[in-house]
């Protein structure tokens, strides 16, 4: 089982991936750049980028060769991914809670990605049988989905608060 944690307590852009306390890789989201970089301890580098505006995400080797792709949907709760010509699906374990994502292949659950605890931002990744870069790509997709859900929830609260304040005459 892998554990992902922010490099620093204040960072939500750089994650370190460890197994049994040993560092395996780092995921760095570039500030003001469209791609994310994965660097393994063996020195291999991969990039995650969107293929066109609104297109699928892809993880590519250093020479630009795509390894896997994934399509995210704003209106659906799952993510469809393709690796080595095989379809995979990432979906929340429950419709109401998204702390745990299940990785499915041909309708069978083959792994999980879940938050370690409610308060922290550490993540446990339990996916066996796939190469590390692909596992990290799946983790990154879930991480982005969690961030999108948090932003959506924050916006809903702000809109709700604003509507309540305007109904109460607070702004008059």
mmCIF file of C-alpha atoms in Angstrom:
data_model
loop_
_atom_site.group_PDB
_atom_site.id
_atom_site.type_symbol
_atom_site.label_atom_id
_atom_site.label_comp_id
_atom_site.label_asym_id
_atom_site.label_seq_id
_atom_site.Cartn_x
_atom_site.Cartn_y
_atom_site.Cartn_z
ATOM 1 C CA UNK A 1 0.000 0.000 0.000
ATOM 2 C CA UNK A 2 1.243 3.455 -0.903
ATOM 3 C CA UNK A 3 0.832 6.597 1.175
ATOM 4 C CA UNK A 4 0.691 10.045 -0.399
ATOM 5 C CA UNK A 5 1.230 13.165 1.680
ATOM 6 C CA UNK A 6 1.980 16.810 0.880
ATOM 7 C CA UNK A 7 5.704 17.611 0.781
ATOM 8 C CA UNK A 8 5.054 20.423 3.292
ATOM 9 C CA UNK A 9 2.173 20.918 5.699
ATOM 10 C CA UNK A 10 1.082 24.056 3.817
ATOM 11 C CA UNK A 11 1.303 22.558 0.318
ATOM 12 C CA UNK A 12 -1.526 21.135 -1.740
ATOM 13 C CA UNK A 13 0.483 21.072 -4.965
ATOM 14 C CA UNK A 14 3.440 18.771 -4.196
ATOM 15 C CA UNK A 15 2.845 15.233 -2.950
ATOM 16 C CA UNK A 16 5.408 12.640 -1.881
ATOM 17 C CA UNK A 17 4.573 8.984 -2.435
ATOM 18 C CA UNK A 18 5.967 6.479 0.062
ATOM 19 C CA UNK A 19 5.771 2.758 0.643
ATOM 20 C CA UNK A 20 6.775 1.452 4.077
ATOM 21 C CA UNK A 21 8.396 4.827 4.817
ATOM 22 C CA UNK A 22 10.588 4.759 1.689
ATOM 23 C CA UNK A 23 10.071 7.558 -0.824
ATOM 24 C CA UNK A 24 9.157 6.282 -4.301
ATOM 25 C CA UNK A 25 8.095 9.395 -6.211
ATOM 26 C CA UNK A 26 6.985 13.004 -6.064
ATOM 27 C CA UNK A 27 4.078 14.667 -7.825
ATOM 28 C CA UNK A 28 4.568 18.383 -8.532
ATOM 29 C CA UNK A 29 1.782 20.528 -9.882
ATOM 30 C CA UNK A 30 3.391 23.447 -11.656
ATOM 31 C CA UNK A 31 2.274 26.904 -10.601
ATOM 32 C CA UNK A 32 0.791 28.772 -13.590
ATOM 33 C CA UNK A 33 1.707 25.862 -15.876
ATOM 34 C CA UNK A 34 -0.780 23.420 -17.371
ATOM 35 C CA UNK A 35 1.104 20.218 -16.603
ATOM 36 C CA UNK A 36 1.908 18.169 -13.535
ATOM 37 C CA UNK A 37 5.255 16.365 -13.256
ATOM 38 C CA UNK A 38 5.830 12.968 -11.651
ATOM 39 C CA UNK A 39 9.439 12.135 -10.767
ATOM 40 C CA UNK A 40 10.388 8.696 -9.449
ATOM 41 C CA UNK A 41 13.379 8.006 -7.213
ATOM 42 C CA UNK A 42 14.952 6.167 -10.183
ATOM 43 C CA UNK A 43 14.985 9.485 -12.053
ATOM 44 C CA UNK A 44 12.154 8.718 -14.472
ATOM 45 C CA UNK A 45 9.975 11.707 -15.333
ATOM 46 C CA UNK A 46 6.376 11.727 -16.528
ATOM 47 C CA UNK A 47 3.987 14.593 -17.255
ATOM 48 C CA UNK A 48 0.239 14.779 -16.842
ATOM 49 C CA UNK A 49 -1.453 17.192 -19.197
ATOM 50 C CA UNK A 50 -4.780 17.860 -20.857
ATOM 51 C CA UNK A 51 -4.956 16.998 -24.534
ATOM 52 C CA UNK A 52 -6.718 20.022 -25.955
ATOM 53 C CA UNK A 53 -9.278 22.297 -24.358
ATOM 54 C CA UNK A 54 -11.766 20.106 -22.493
ATOM 55 C CA UNK A 55 -10.103 16.979 -23.824
ATOM 56 C CA UNK A 56 -8.896 13.962 -21.891
ATOM 57 C CA UNK A 57 -5.961 13.992 -19.493
ATOM 58 C CA UNK A 58 -2.912 11.926 -20.412
ATOM 59 C CA UNK A 59 0.203 10.768 -18.638
ATOM 60 C CA UNK A 60 3.196 10.882 -20.963
ATOM 61 C CA UNK A 61 6.767 9.683 -20.774
ATOM 62 C CA UNK A 62 9.588 12.236 -20.967
ATOM 63 C CA UNK A 63 9.686 11.846 -24.770
ATOM 64 C CA UNK A 64 5.964 12.667 -25.029
ATOM 65 C CA UNK A 65 4.704 9.113 -25.581
ATOM 66 C CA UNK A 66 1.286 8.731 -23.922
ATOM 67 C CA UNK A 67 0.921 5.856 -21.439
ATOM 68 C CA UNK A 68 -2.704 6.292 -20.360
ATOM 69 C CA UNK A 69 -5.626 8.659 -20.819
ATOM 70 C CA UNK A 70 -8.627 9.599 -18.713
ATOM 71 C CA UNK A 71 -11.787 11.562 -19.315
ATOM 72 C CA UNK A 72 -13.353 13.476 -16.447
ATOM 73 C CA UNK A 73 -16.949 14.659 -16.480
ATOM 74 C CA UNK A 74 -18.425 17.665 -14.678
ATOM 75 C CA UNK A 75 -21.886 16.140 -14.714
ATOM 76 C CA UNK A 76 -20.920 12.605 -13.665
ATOM 77 C CA UNK A 77 -19.290 11.282 -10.537
ATOM 78 C CA UNK A 78 -16.934 8.847 -12.257
ATOM 79 C CA UNK A 79 -13.738 9.066 -14.290
ATOM 80 C CA UNK A 80 -13.148 6.816 -17.301
ATOM 81 C CA UNK A 81 -9.515 5.849 -17.897
ATOM 82 C CA UNK A 82 -7.721 3.739 -20.492
ATOM 83 C CA UNK A 83 -4.384 2.033 -20.017
ATOM 84 C CA UNK A 84 -2.847 -0.505 -22.438
ATOM 85 C CA UNK A 85 -6.115 -0.614 -24.369
ATOM 86 C CA UNK A 86 -8.058 -1.637 -21.262
ATOM 87 C CA UNK A 87 -10.869 0.444 -19.714
ATOM 88 C CA UNK A 88 -10.795 1.441 -16.049
ATOM 89 C CA UNK A 89 -13.268 3.459 -14.025
ATOM 90 C CA UNK A 90 -12.683 5.517 -10.882
ATOM 91 C CA UNK A 91 -15.805 6.225 -8.882
ATOM 92 C CA UNK A 92 -16.700 7.257 -5.333
ATOM 93 C CA UNK A 93 -17.577 4.354 -3.059
ATOM 94 C CA UNK A 94 -20.782 6.153 -2.070
ATOM 95 C CA UNK A 95 -22.922 8.760 -3.759
ATOM 96 C CA UNK A 96 -22.879 10.868 -0.593
ATOM 97 C CA UNK A 97 -19.252 10.516 0.438
ATOM 98 C CA UNK A 98 -16.258 10.774 -1.844
ATOM 99 C CA UNK A 99 -13.461 10.063 0.662
ATOM 100 C CA UNK A 100 -12.915 6.655 -0.949
ATOM 101 C CA UNK A 101 -12.650 6.053 -4.678
ATOM 102 C CA UNK A 102 -12.855 2.568 -6.161
ATOM 103 C CA UNK A 103 -10.842 1.550 -9.211
ATOM 104 C CA UNK A 104 -12.834 -0.839 -11.380
ATOM 105 C CA UNK A 105 -11.688 -2.945 -14.314
ATOM 106 C CA UNK A 106 -14.309 -4.904 -16.272
ATOM 107 C CA UNK A 107 -16.842 -4.286 -13.490
ATOM 108 C CA UNK A 108 -14.583 -5.642 -10.719
ATOM 109 C CA UNK A 109 -13.011 -3.535 -7.977
ATOM 110 C CA UNK A 110 -9.222 -3.830 -8.346
ATOM 111 C CA UNK A 111 -8.102 -1.059 -5.992
ATOM 112 C CA UNK A 112 -8.963 1.855 -3.728
ATOM 113 C CA UNK A 113 -7.761 5.396 -3.160
ATOM 114 C CA UNK A 114 -8.925 6.851 0.141
ATOM 115 C CA UNK A 115 -8.223 9.666 2.542
ATOM 116 C CA UNK A 116 -6.310 8.391 5.559
ATOM 117 C CA UNK A 117 -8.366 10.402 8.024
ATOM 118 C CA UNK A 118 -10.999 13.091 8.085
ATOM 119 C CA UNK A 119 -8.739 15.985 9.127
ATOM 120 C CA UNK A 120 -5.535 15.348 7.250
ATOM 121 C CA UNK A 121 -4.625 15.359 3.618
ATOM 122 C CA UNK A 122 -2.777 12.048 3.585
ATOM 123 C CA UNK A 123 -4.048 9.454 1.150
ATOM 124 C CA UNK A 124 -3.765 5.657 1.080
ATOM 125 C CA UNK A 125 -3.457 4.061 -2.355
ATOM 126 C CA UNK A 126 -4.148 0.338 -2.581
ATOM 127 C CA UNK A 127 -3.761 -0.623 -6.242
ATOM 128 C CA UNK A 128 -1.730 -3.696 -7.157
ATOM 129 C CA UNK A 129 -0.684 -5.056 -10.524
ATOM 130 C CA UNK A 130 -0.232 -1.748 -12.343
ATOM 131 C CA UNK A 131 2.989 0.212 -12.954
ATOM 132 C CA UNK A 132 3.753 3.008 -10.484
ATOM 133 C CA UNK A 133 3.270 5.862 -13.017
ATOM 134 C CA UNK A 134 -0.223 4.585 -13.872
ATOM 135 C CA UNK A 135 -1.134 4.230 -10.184
ATOM 136 C CA UNK A 136 0.052 7.802 -9.583
ATOM 137 C CA UNK A 137 -1.933 9.018 -12.582
ATOM 138 C CA UNK A 138 -5.071 7.463 -11.076
ATOM 139 C CA UNK A 139 -4.238 9.071 -7.706
ATOM 140 C CA UNK A 140 -3.773 12.462 -9.372
ATOM 141 C CA UNK A 141 -7.170 12.137 -11.094
ATOM 142 C CA UNK A 142 -8.859 11.439 -7.749
ATOM 143 C CA UNK A 143 -6.962 14.305 -6.100
ATOM 144 C CA UNK A 144 -8.190 16.708 -8.790
ATOM 145 C CA UNK A 145 -11.744 15.410 -8.349
ATOM 146 C CA UNK A 146 -11.556 16.010 -4.595
ATOM 147 C CA UNK A 147 -10.341 19.576 -5.213
ATOM 148 C CA UNK A 148 -13.173 20.176 -7.686
ATOM 149 C CA UNK A 149 -15.737 18.874 -5.181
ATOM 150 C CA UNK A 150 -14.321 21.109 -2.422
ATOM 151 C CA UNK A 151 -14.464 24.165 -4.682
ATOM 152 C CA UNK A 152 -18.033 23.334 -5.701
ATOM 153 C CA UNK A 153 -19.090 22.932 -2.066
ATOM 154 C CA UNK A 154 -17.415 26.214 -1.092
ATOM 155 C CA UNK A 155 -19.145 28.021 -3.957
ATOM 156 C CA UNK A 156 -22.509 26.561 -2.944
ATOM 157 C CA UNK A 157 -22.028 27.775 0.632
ATOM 158 C CA UNK A 158 -21.011 31.242 -0.576
ATOM 159 C CA UNK A 159 -24.031 31.506 -2.868
ATOM 160 C CA UNK A 160 -26.338 30.237 -0.142
ATOM 161 C CA UNK A 161 -24.910 32.714 2.388
ATOM 162 C CA UNK A 162 -25.181 35.569 -0.085
ATOM 163 C CA UNK A 163 -28.788 34.700 -0.905
ATOM 164 C CA UNK A 164 -29.678 34.465 2.787
ATOM 165 C CA UNK A 165 -28.004 37.805 3.497
ATOM 166 C CA UNK A 166 -29.842 39.543 0.665
ATOM 167 C CA UNK A 167 -33.203 38.099 1.797
ATOM 168 C CA UNK A 168 -32.607 39.329 5.321
ATOM 169 C CA UNK A 169 -31.911 42.860 4.126
ATOM 170 C CA UNK A 170 -28.287 42.702 5.227
ATOM 171 C CA UNK A 171 -27.117 44.441 2.047
ATOM 172 C CA UNK A 172 -29.817 47.151 2.078
#
